[in-house]
């Protein structure tokens, strides 16, 4: 008999209590949890049989979702335990066996100050009445949390706004304070991101959050929505502002790209690209963020197909509240929040990396002799 906890909600409660960010349910392994960037077995879980993994994965499905999953063999859904948390669930089949990956979504929506976003950056981001703001980074980089914190800041501080979210699935649930929220889930409340966006434009929005700009249609709709006077916030799985701009433009056919460059130069307001790194004290993770605002210089580079020069503009625009990833990493190391070694692969400038490395080990040596 496996030592797996008795039911789904017991597993999820344990994950929340232990501070896990994700769970992996897969036959042939114990339930695995991702905590502070490290993957480890959930305490008390033995290796799951095919029946164990199916039972746990299947418990997230009602009859309608069960029918969809057995038809499509892939499914995104969500689960809620009152007083514990929200959970984003991806179900799949591997080697004929059921499995799931579960993302833990905290009940409490943090404010930007809680996750290390400087107040002057937040003020500038939320001061835009229209245009496109993108938060980017790899899977698990905290993009959804960053955007939720910005929306919650709007919600708490006013003035009153109509905020429409289009998500797949819905993650953070907002309690209306100063804002009116409409949260629409792809596959449940709307068929596709593109349809949801098209509908949102007829619903008098002030802010539209699109869970992900994942294809040409949703990109085109988001650009059009931003161009017609709405503030659109979305995510992309890109590593930097320059890569983000390039990805958007390259998603369109060559004959459309000059028009898209002009449209993007007109609508883009900011790109925040982030990484989550393990804290040196072992107490969770901390974000390193490249921050780019679309100044006139950036707009000209986008329009003139000189995107490769954007990193130089970011690095020399501190007075415009821009921050390069190299500088963000260096600050975390200099403040002893992260170990230099975890930042090593992420620098773009070898000289900057060498300078930070020298300071880090000199400081460590001094502390070792004190």
mmCIF file of C-alpha atoms in Angstrom:
data_model
loop_
_atom_site.group_PDB
_atom_site.id
_atom_site.type_symbol
_atom_site.label_atom_id
_atom_site.label_comp_id
_atom_site.label_asym_id
_atom_site.label_seq_id
_atom_site.Cartn_x
_atom_site.Cartn_y
_atom_site.Cartn_z
ATOM 1 C CA UNK A 1 0.000 0.000 0.000
ATOM 2 C CA UNK A 2 1.525 3.349 -0.989
ATOM 3 C CA UNK A 3 2.104 6.051 1.607
ATOM 4 C CA UNK A 4 0.328 8.634 -0.530
ATOM 5 C CA UNK A 5 -1.880 11.044 1.487
ATOM 6 C CA UNK A 6 -5.506 9.990 1.527
ATOM 7 C CA UNK A 7 -6.991 12.463 -0.910
ATOM 8 C CA UNK A 8 -6.395 15.354 -3.264
ATOM 9 C CA UNK A 9 -7.101 18.139 -0.788
ATOM 10 C CA UNK A 10 -4.790 16.614 1.827
ATOM 11 C CA UNK A 11 -1.983 16.688 -0.730
ATOM 12 C CA UNK A 12 -2.771 20.296 -1.661
ATOM 13 C CA UNK A 13 -3.003 21.479 1.951
ATOM 14 C CA UNK A 14 0.362 19.894 2.686
ATOM 15 C CA UNK A 15 1.878 21.618 -0.347
ATOM 16 C CA UNK A 16 0.607 25.018 0.830
ATOM 17 C CA UNK A 17 1.827 24.437 4.405
ATOM 18 C CA UNK A 18 5.306 23.544 3.132
ATOM 19 C CA UNK A 19 5.534 26.568 0.833
ATOM 20 C CA UNK A 20 5.551 24.582 -2.424
ATOM 21 C CA UNK A 21 4.951 26.457 -5.669
ATOM 22 C CA UNK A 22 4.134 23.395 -7.813
ATOM 23 C CA UNK A 23 3.320 19.687 -7.544
ATOM 24 C CA UNK A 24 3.999 16.909 -10.048
ATOM 25 C CA UNK A 25 1.706 13.861 -9.978
ATOM 26 C CA UNK A 26 3.093 11.115 -12.205
ATOM 27 C CA UNK A 27 3.076 7.308 -12.115
ATOM 28 C CA UNK A 28 6.413 5.808 -11.118
ATOM 29 C CA UNK A 29 7.406 8.697 -8.822
ATOM 30 C CA UNK A 30 6.316 10.023 -5.441
ATOM 31 C CA UNK A 31 4.320 13.235 -5.517
ATOM 32 C CA UNK A 32 7.054 15.799 -6.201
ATOM 33 C CA UNK A 33 6.981 19.399 -5.039
ATOM 34 C CA UNK A 34 8.849 22.412 -6.344
ATOM 35 C CA UNK A 35 9.865 24.590 -3.428
ATOM 36 C CA UNK A 36 12.090 27.661 -3.706
ATOM 37 C CA UNK A 37 13.370 26.440 -7.058
ATOM 38 C CA UNK A 38 14.282 22.906 -5.892
ATOM 39 C CA UNK A 39 12.390 19.706 -6.764
ATOM 40 C CA UNK A 40 11.897 17.213 -3.925
ATOM 41 C CA UNK A 41 9.436 14.483 -2.855
ATOM 42 C CA UNK A 42 6.398 15.555 -0.865
ATOM 43 C CA UNK A 43 7.003 14.208 2.666
ATOM 44 C CA UNK A 44 5.062 10.998 3.259
ATOM 45 C CA UNK A 45 4.553 10.185 -0.419
ATOM 46 C CA UNK A 46 5.806 6.864 -1.741
ATOM 47 C CA UNK A 47 6.098 5.995 -5.423
ATOM 48 C CA UNK A 48 2.721 6.377 -7.137
ATOM 49 C CA UNK A 49 1.216 3.451 -8.975
ATOM 50 C CA UNK A 50 -0.665 4.083 -12.215
ATOM 51 C CA UNK A 51 -3.885 3.783 -10.188
ATOM 52 C CA UNK A 52 -2.656 6.278 -7.567
ATOM 53 C CA UNK A 53 -1.729 8.895 -10.163
ATOM 54 C CA UNK A 54 -4.984 8.420 -12.064
ATOM 55 C CA UNK A 55 -7.023 8.703 -8.875
ATOM 56 C CA UNK A 56 -5.347 11.955 -7.873
ATOM 57 C CA UNK A 57 -5.445 13.482 -11.366
ATOM 58 C CA UNK A 58 -9.029 12.371 -12.013
ATOM 59 C CA UNK A 59 -10.212 13.945 -8.759
ATOM 60 C CA UNK A 60 -9.826 17.410 -10.330
ATOM 61 C CA UNK A 61 -12.445 16.635 -13.005
ATOM 62 C CA UNK A 62 -16.205 16.958 -13.052
ATOM 63 C CA UNK A 63 -18.094 14.901 -15.678
ATOM 64 C CA UNK A 64 -17.862 17.610 -18.368
ATOM 65 C CA UNK A 65 -14.125 18.112 -17.828
ATOM 66 C CA UNK A 66 -13.620 14.346 -17.733
ATOM 67 C CA UNK A 67 -15.221 14.071 -21.162
ATOM 68 C CA UNK A 68 -13.025 16.879 -22.530
ATOM 69 C CA UNK A 69 -9.866 15.328 -21.128
ATOM 70 C CA UNK A 70 -10.539 11.839 -22.457
ATOM 71 C CA UNK A 71 -11.188 13.412 -25.862
ATOM 72 C CA UNK A 72 -8.253 15.858 -25.978
ATOM 73 C CA UNK A 73 -5.760 14.086 -23.646
ATOM 74 C CA UNK A 74 -4.694 17.555 -22.383
ATOM 75 C CA UNK A 75 -6.585 19.901 -20.075
ATOM 76 C CA UNK A 76 -6.069 23.064 -18.044
ATOM 77 C CA UNK A 77 -8.422 23.612 -15.137
ATOM 78 C CA UNK A 78 -8.426 25.027 -11.621
ATOM 79 C CA UNK A 79 -9.351 24.013 -8.107
ATOM 80 C CA UNK A 80 -10.165 25.977 -4.967
ATOM 81 C CA UNK A 81 -9.996 25.037 -1.287
ATOM 82 C CA UNK A 82 -11.636 27.705 0.915
ATOM 83 C CA UNK A 83 -9.158 29.215 3.332
ATOM 84 C CA UNK A 84 -6.232 27.359 1.728
ATOM 85 C CA UNK A 85 -5.653 28.500 -1.842
ATOM 86 C CA UNK A 86 -6.360 28.339 -5.548
ATOM 87 C CA UNK A 87 -4.672 25.780 -7.767
ATOM 88 C CA UNK A 88 -4.002 25.802 -11.511
ATOM 89 C CA UNK A 89 -4.025 22.250 -12.846
ATOM 90 C CA UNK A 90 -2.649 20.840 -16.099
ATOM 91 C CA UNK A 91 -3.634 17.227 -16.779
ATOM 92 C CA UNK A 92 -1.852 15.007 -19.287
ATOM 93 C CA UNK A 93 -1.188 11.428 -20.358
ATOM 94 C CA UNK A 94 2.350 10.025 -20.345
ATOM 95 C CA UNK A 95 3.117 6.476 -21.471
ATOM 96 C CA UNK A 96 -0.565 5.689 -21.142
ATOM 97 C CA UNK A 97 -0.830 6.888 -17.532
ATOM 98 C CA UNK A 98 -2.649 9.896 -16.098
ATOM 99 C CA UNK A 99 -0.620 12.725 -14.610
ATOM 100 C CA UNK A 100 -0.957 16.331 -13.491
ATOM 101 C CA UNK A 101 1.104 19.384 -12.643
ATOM 102 C CA UNK A 102 -0.467 21.704 -10.087
ATOM 103 C CA UNK A 103 0.542 25.345 -9.572
ATOM 104 C CA UNK A 104 -0.216 26.777 -6.119
ATOM 105 C CA UNK A 105 -1.891 30.207 -6.303
ATOM 106 C CA UNK A 106 -1.939 31.949 -2.897
ATOM 107 C CA UNK A 107 -5.214 33.275 -1.518
ATOM 108 C CA UNK A 108 -3.563 36.587 -0.704
ATOM 109 C CA UNK A 109 -2.746 38.736 -3.728
ATOM 110 C CA UNK A 110 0.515 40.563 -3.004
ATOM 111 C CA UNK A 111 1.008 44.233 -3.709
ATOM 112 C CA UNK A 112 3.963 45.328 -5.866
ATOM 113 C CA UNK A 113 5.885 46.395 -2.756
ATOM 114 C CA UNK A 114 5.575 42.833 -1.422
ATOM 115 C CA UNK A 115 7.429 41.395 -4.421
ATOM 116 C CA UNK A 116 10.172 43.978 -4.746
ATOM 117 C CA UNK A 117 8.783 46.254 -7.462
ATOM 118 C CA UNK A 118 10.032 49.799 -6.784
ATOM 119 C CA UNK A 119 7.280 52.334 -6.113
ATOM 120 C CA UNK A 120 8.508 54.716 -8.835
ATOM 121 C CA UNK A 121 8.367 51.872 -11.386
ATOM 122 C CA UNK A 122 4.848 50.915 -10.302
ATOM 123 C CA UNK A 123 3.687 54.530 -10.449
ATOM 124 C CA UNK A 124 5.030 54.858 -13.969
ATOM 125 C CA UNK A 125 3.569 51.541 -15.174
ATOM 126 C CA UNK A 126 0.125 52.238 -13.766
ATOM 127 C CA UNK A 127 0.175 55.830 -14.950
ATOM 128 C CA UNK A 128 -0.403 54.742 -18.547
ATOM 129 C CA UNK A 129 -4.028 55.108 -19.647
ATOM 130 C CA UNK A 130 -3.489 53.203 -22.901
ATOM 131 C CA UNK A 131 -0.926 51.093 -24.688
ATOM 132 C CA UNK A 132 0.710 47.700 -24.176
ATOM 133 C CA UNK A 133 2.634 46.521 -21.099
ATOM 134 C CA UNK A 134 4.300 43.098 -21.234
ATOM 135 C CA UNK A 135 5.668 41.009 -18.369
ATOM 136 C CA UNK A 136 7.962 38.302 -19.690
ATOM 137 C CA UNK A 137 10.163 35.468 -18.523
ATOM 138 C CA UNK A 138 10.480 31.691 -18.518
ATOM 139 C CA UNK A 139 7.867 29.360 -17.031
ATOM 140 C CA UNK A 140 7.767 29.740 -13.262
ATOM 141 C CA UNK A 141 9.295 33.229 -13.263
ATOM 142 C CA UNK A 142 6.372 34.785 -11.382
ATOM 143 C CA UNK A 143 4.839 36.660 -14.323
ATOM 144 C CA UNK A 144 1.255 36.049 -13.200
ATOM 145 C CA UNK A 145 2.063 37.163 -9.657
ATOM 146 C CA UNK A 146 3.663 40.390 -10.884
ATOM 147 C CA UNK A 147 0.647 41.252 -13.035
ATOM 148 C CA UNK A 148 -1.801 40.299 -10.275
ATOM 149 C CA UNK A 149 0.042 42.644 -7.910
ATOM 150 C CA UNK A 150 -0.275 45.523 -10.394
ATOM 151 C CA UNK A 151 -3.996 44.875 -10.887
ATOM 152 C CA UNK A 152 -4.499 44.651 -7.127
ATOM 153 C CA UNK A 153 -2.715 47.997 -6.727
ATOM 154 C CA UNK A 154 -5.229 49.507 -9.163
ATOM 155 C CA UNK A 155 -8.015 47.760 -7.276
ATOM 156 C CA UNK A 156 -6.971 49.177 -3.912
ATOM 157 C CA UNK A 157 -6.002 52.707 -4.873
ATOM 158 C CA UNK A 158 -8.463 53.785 -7.547
ATOM 159 C CA UNK A 159 -9.780 55.704 -9.346
ATOM 160 C CA UNK A 160 -12.515 53.236 -10.273
ATOM 161 C CA UNK A 161 -11.698 51.200 -13.369
ATOM 162 C CA UNK A 162 -13.342 48.420 -15.344
ATOM 163 C CA UNK A 163 -10.762 45.614 -15.538
ATOM 164 C CA UNK A 164 -11.361 42.607 -17.804
ATOM 165 C CA UNK A 165 -9.121 39.548 -17.562
ATOM 166 C CA UNK A 166 -8.977 36.762 -20.150
ATOM 167 C CA UNK A 167 -7.130 33.767 -18.721
ATOM 168 C CA UNK A 168 -6.510 30.076 -19.367
ATOM 169 C CA UNK A 169 -7.336 29.181 -16.640
ATOM 170 C CA UNK A 170 -8.179 31.947 -14.154
ATOM 171 C CA UNK A 171 -5.498 32.123 -11.477
ATOM 172 C CA UNK A 172 -5.839 34.879 -8.875
ATOM 173 C CA UNK A 173 -9.431 35.775 -7.951
ATOM 174 C CA UNK A 174 -9.898 39.486 -7.257
ATOM 175 C CA UNK A 175 -12.278 40.911 -4.678
ATOM 176 C CA UNK A 176 -13.592 44.212 -6.096
ATOM 177 C CA UNK A 177 -12.598 47.262 -4.067
ATOM 178 C CA UNK A 178 -12.081 50.373 -6.200
ATOM 179 C CA UNK A 179 -12.276 48.411 -9.477
ATOM 180 C CA UNK A 180 -14.970 46.426 -11.281
ATOM 181 C CA UNK A 181 -13.558 43.050 -12.378
ATOM 182 C CA UNK A 182 -14.771 40.719 -15.117
ATOM 183 C CA UNK A 183 -12.670 37.531 -15.088
ATOM 184 C CA UNK A 184 -13.232 35.308 -18.134
ATOM 185 C CA UNK A 185 -11.771 31.847 -18.548
ATOM 186 C CA UNK A 186 -10.871 30.512 -21.991
ATOM 187 C CA UNK A 187 -12.868 27.364 -22.688
ATOM 188 C CA UNK A 188 -15.458 28.203 -20.024
ATOM 189 C CA UNK A 189 -16.505 31.846 -20.483
ATOM 190 C CA UNK A 190 -15.065 32.435 -23.964
ATOM 191 C CA UNK A 191 -13.850 30.105 -26.710
ATOM 192 C CA UNK A 192 -10.410 31.615 -27.368
ATOM 193 C CA UNK A 193 -8.164 34.482 -26.297
ATOM 194 C CA UNK A 194 -8.923 36.231 -29.591
ATOM 195 C CA UNK A 195 -12.703 35.956 -29.112
ATOM 196 C CA UNK A 196 -12.411 37.114 -25.526
ATOM 197 C CA UNK A 197 -10.349 40.112 -26.605
ATOM 198 C CA UNK A 198 -12.779 40.976 -29.369
ATOM 199 C CA UNK A 199 -15.644 40.857 -26.900
ATOM 200 C CA UNK A 200 -13.758 42.857 -24.275
ATOM 201 C CA UNK A 201 -13.393 45.776 -26.677
ATOM 202 C CA UNK A 202 -17.204 46.113 -26.671
ATOM 203 C CA UNK A 203 -17.427 46.053 -22.872
ATOM 204 C CA UNK A 204 -16.064 49.519 -22.015
ATOM 205 C CA UNK A 205 -12.789 48.357 -20.482
ATOM 206 C CA UNK A 206 -10.158 50.579 -18.914
ATOM 207 C CA UNK A 207 -7.664 47.725 -18.495
ATOM 208 C CA UNK A 208 -7.539 44.361 -20.282
ATOM 209 C CA UNK A 209 -5.315 41.570 -18.985
ATOM 210 C CA UNK A 210 -4.653 38.825 -21.541
ATOM 211 C CA UNK A 211 -3.158 35.758 -19.853
ATOM 212 C CA UNK A 212 -0.700 35.127 -22.673
ATOM 213 C CA UNK A 213 0.035 36.471 -26.143
ATOM 214 C CA UNK A 214 0.657 33.044 -27.573
ATOM 215 C CA UNK A 215 -0.189 33.277 -31.274
ATOM 216 C CA UNK A 216 -0.431 35.689 -34.177
ATOM 217 C CA UNK A 217 -4.170 36.257 -33.726
ATOM 218 C CA UNK A 218 -3.972 37.165 -30.034
ATOM 219 C CA UNK A 219 -0.916 39.374 -30.693
ATOM 220 C CA UNK A 220 -2.722 41.209 -33.477
ATOM 221 C CA UNK A 221 -5.843 41.687 -31.348
ATOM 222 C CA UNK A 222 -3.805 42.908 -28.355
ATOM 223 C CA UNK A 223 -1.952 45.456 -30.497
ATOM 224 C CA UNK A 224 -5.232 46.689 -31.978
ATOM 225 C CA UNK A 225 -6.825 46.937 -28.524
ATOM 226 C CA UNK A 226 -3.860 48.956 -27.237
ATOM 227 C CA UNK A 227 -3.919 51.157 -30.324
ATOM 228 C CA UNK A 228 -7.601 52.016 -29.896
ATOM 229 C CA UNK A 229 -7.223 53.502 -26.426
ATOM 230 C CA UNK A 230 -7.114 50.634 -23.923
ATOM 231 C CA UNK A 231 -4.379 49.658 -21.480
ATOM 232 C CA UNK A 232 -3.530 46.052 -22.338
ATOM 233 C CA UNK A 233 -1.323 43.960 -20.049
ATOM 234 C CA UNK A 234 -0.096 40.525 -21.081
ATOM 235 C CA UNK A 235 2.711 37.983 -20.737
ATOM 236 C CA UNK A 236 5.154 36.288 -23.071
ATOM 237 C CA UNK A 237 7.701 33.523 -22.481
ATOM 238 C CA UNK A 238 10.635 35.650 -23.643
ATOM 239 C CA UNK A 239 13.846 36.492 -21.795
ATOM 240 C CA UNK A 240 14.333 40.212 -22.474
ATOM 241 C CA UNK A 241 12.726 43.325 -23.919
ATOM 242 C CA UNK A 242 14.677 43.015 -27.171
ATOM 243 C CA UNK A 243 13.744 39.353 -27.561
ATOM 244 C CA UNK A 244 10.104 40.202 -26.827
ATOM 245 C CA UNK A 245 9.927 42.849 -29.546
ATOM 246 C CA UNK A 246 11.661 40.523 -32.010
ATOM 247 C CA UNK A 247 9.305 37.634 -31.177
ATOM 248 C CA UNK A 248 6.222 39.764 -31.799
ATOM 249 C CA UNK A 249 7.471 41.131 -35.119
ATOM 250 C CA UNK A 250 8.738 37.746 -36.351
ATOM 251 C CA UNK A 251 5.351 36.148 -35.605
ATOM 252 C CA UNK A 252 3.872 38.041 -38.548
ATOM 253 C CA UNK A 253 4.445 37.339 -42.268
ATOM 254 C CA UNK A 254 7.336 39.352 -43.774
ATOM 255 C CA UNK A 255 5.048 41.612 -45.788
ATOM 256 C CA UNK A 256 3.251 42.708 -42.577
ATOM 257 C CA UNK A 257 6.335 43.296 -40.466
ATOM 258 C CA UNK A 258 6.946 46.972 -41.383
ATOM 259 C CA UNK A 259 3.359 47.754 -40.369
ATOM 260 C CA UNK A 260 3.717 45.768 -37.119
ATOM 261 C CA UNK A 261 6.966 47.568 -36.268
ATOM 262 C CA UNK A 262 5.177 50.899 -36.686
ATOM 263 C CA UNK A 263 2.177 49.699 -34.665
ATOM 264 C CA UNK A 264 4.356 48.293 -31.884
ATOM 265 C CA UNK A 265 6.443 51.472 -31.733
ATOM 266 C CA UNK A 266 3.214 53.419 -31.283
ATOM 267 C CA UNK A 267 1.566 51.170 -28.673
ATOM 268 C CA UNK A 268 4.318 49.575 -26.561
ATOM 269 C CA UNK A 269 4.706 51.257 -23.174
ATOM 270 C CA UNK A 270 6.947 48.937 -21.153
ATOM 271 C CA UNK A 271 8.461 45.463 -20.931
ATOM 272 C CA UNK A 272 9.345 43.889 -17.578
ATOM 273 C CA UNK A 273 11.438 40.725 -18.021
ATOM 274 C CA UNK A 274 12.103 38.708 -14.905
ATOM 275 C CA UNK A 275 13.828 35.690 -13.381
ATOM 276 C CA UNK A 276 13.243 34.079 -9.988
ATOM 277 C CA UNK A 277 16.428 33.143 -8.141
ATOM 278 C CA UNK A 278 16.858 31.237 -4.840
ATOM 279 C CA UNK A 279 17.613 33.494 -1.892
ATOM 280 C CA UNK A 280 20.939 33.063 -0.174
ATOM 281 C CA UNK A 281 19.230 32.664 3.219
ATOM 282 C CA UNK A 282 17.119 29.764 1.909
ATOM 283 C CA UNK A 283 13.857 31.623 2.519
ATOM 284 C CA UNK A 284 12.243 31.413 -0.888
ATOM 285 C CA UNK A 285 13.110 33.182 -4.124
ATOM 286 C CA UNK A 286 13.611 36.760 -5.252
ATOM 287 C CA UNK A 287 13.012 38.375 -8.645
ATOM 288 C CA UNK A 288 15.629 39.985 -10.856
ATOM 289 C CA UNK A 289 13.948 42.301 -13.347
ATOM 290 C CA UNK A 290 14.996 44.039 -16.538
ATOM 291 C CA UNK A 291 12.750 47.083 -16.939
ATOM 292 C CA UNK A 292 12.354 48.892 -20.242
ATOM 293 C CA UNK A 293 10.108 51.861 -20.904
ATOM 294 C CA UNK A 294 9.314 52.739 -24.509
ATOM 295 C CA UNK A 295 10.970 56.137 -24.676
ATOM 296 C CA UNK A 296 11.315 57.989 -27.957
ATOM 297 C CA UNK A 297 14.711 56.333 -28.439
ATOM 298 C CA UNK A 298 13.205 52.854 -28.007
ATOM 299 C CA UNK A 299 10.281 53.674 -30.298
ATOM 300 C CA UNK A 300 12.693 54.779 -33.013
ATOM 301 C CA UNK A 301 14.703 51.550 -32.716
ATOM 302 C CA UNK A 302 11.550 49.430 -32.999
ATOM 303 C CA UNK A 303 10.273 51.398 -35.981
ATOM 304 C CA UNK A 304 13.659 51.400 -37.757
ATOM 305 C CA UNK A 305 14.299 47.660 -37.260
ATOM 306 C CA UNK A 306 17.250 48.246 -34.907
ATOM 307 C CA UNK A 307 15.927 46.184 -32.006
ATOM 308 C CA UNK A 308 19.409 44.781 -31.292
ATOM 309 C CA UNK A 309 20.345 48.232 -29.935
ATOM 310 C CA UNK A 310 17.636 48.197 -27.232
ATOM 311 C CA UNK A 311 19.943 46.659 -24.551
ATOM 312 C CA UNK A 312 22.340 49.603 -24.969
ATOM 313 C CA UNK A 313 19.495 52.077 -24.464
ATOM 314 C CA UNK A 314 18.330 50.246 -21.324
ATOM 315 C CA UNK A 315 21.852 50.151 -19.874
ATOM 316 C CA UNK A 316 22.290 53.913 -20.319
ATOM 317 C CA UNK A 317 18.789 55.068 -19.294
ATOM 318 C CA UNK A 318 18.812 54.879 -15.505
ATOM 319 C CA UNK A 319 17.319 58.380 -15.376
ATOM 320 C CA UNK A 320 14.358 57.030 -17.364
ATOM 321 C CA UNK A 321 13.804 54.383 -14.633
ATOM 322 C CA UNK A 322 15.153 51.605 -16.853
ATOM 323 C CA UNK A 323 17.167 48.726 -15.389
ATOM 324 C CA UNK A 324 19.254 46.202 -17.300
ATOM 325 C CA UNK A 325 19.171 42.563 -16.215
ATOM 326 C CA UNK A 326 22.915 42.737 -15.516
ATOM 327 C CA UNK A 327 22.370 45.645 -13.103
ATOM 328 C CA UNK A 328 19.401 43.902 -11.471
ATOM 329 C CA UNK A 329 21.482 40.765 -10.893
ATOM 330 C CA UNK A 330 24.405 42.802 -9.572
ATOM 331 C CA UNK A 331 22.162 44.577 -7.067
ATOM 332 C CA UNK A 332 20.827 41.289 -5.688
ATOM 333 C CA UNK A 333 24.370 39.960 -5.277
ATOM 334 C CA UNK A 334 25.676 43.196 -3.735
ATOM 335 C CA UNK A 335 22.794 43.174 -1.227
ATOM 336 C CA UNK A 336 23.671 39.564 -0.293
ATOM 337 C CA UNK A 337 20.207 38.405 -1.334
ATOM 338 C CA UNK A 338 21.490 35.792 -3.807
ATOM 339 C CA UNK A 339 24.728 33.895 -4.322
ATOM 340 C CA UNK A 340 26.798 35.096 -7.266
ATOM 341 C CA UNK A 341 26.924 31.546 -8.658
ATOM 342 C CA UNK A 342 23.152 31.424 -9.303
ATOM 343 C CA UNK A 343 23.367 34.657 -11.299
ATOM 344 C CA UNK A 344 26.413 33.601 -13.328
ATOM 345 C CA UNK A 345 24.565 32.204 -16.416
ATOM 346 C CA UNK A 346 22.290 35.217 -16.748
ATOM 347 C CA UNK A 347 24.718 38.080 -17.428
ATOM 348 C CA UNK A 348 25.025 39.393 -20.971
ATOM 349 C CA UNK A 349 28.183 41.464 -20.325
ATOM 350 C CA UNK A 350 31.246 39.371 -19.309
ATOM 351 C CA UNK A 351 32.983 42.433 -17.848
ATOM 352 C CA UNK A 352 29.991 43.200 -15.633
ATOM 353 C CA UNK A 353 29.879 39.585 -14.486
ATOM 354 C CA UNK A 354 33.592 39.608 -13.651
ATOM 355 C CA UNK A 355 33.221 42.840 -11.681
ATOM 356 C CA UNK A 356 30.306 41.466 -9.635
ATOM 357 C CA UNK A 357 32.176 38.198 -9.074
ATOM 358 C CA UNK A 358 35.228 40.047 -7.753
ATOM 359 C CA UNK A 359 33.127 42.108 -5.310
ATOM 360 C CA UNK A 360 31.202 39.059 -4.133
ATOM 361 C CA UNK A 361 34.243 36.952 -3.278
ATOM 362 C CA UNK A 362 36.107 39.897 -1.752
ATOM 363 C CA UNK A 363 33.122 40.521 0.540
ATOM 364 C CA UNK A 364 32.872 36.810 1.355
ATOM 365 C CA UNK A 365 36.578 36.743 2.223
ATOM 366 C CA UNK A 366 36.250 39.739 4.543
ATOM 367 C CA UNK A 367 33.256 38.153 6.305
ATOM 368 C CA UNK A 368 35.173 34.891 6.629
ATOM 369 C CA UNK A 369 38.005 36.626 8.481
ATOM 370 C CA UNK A 370 35.853 38.799 10.700
#
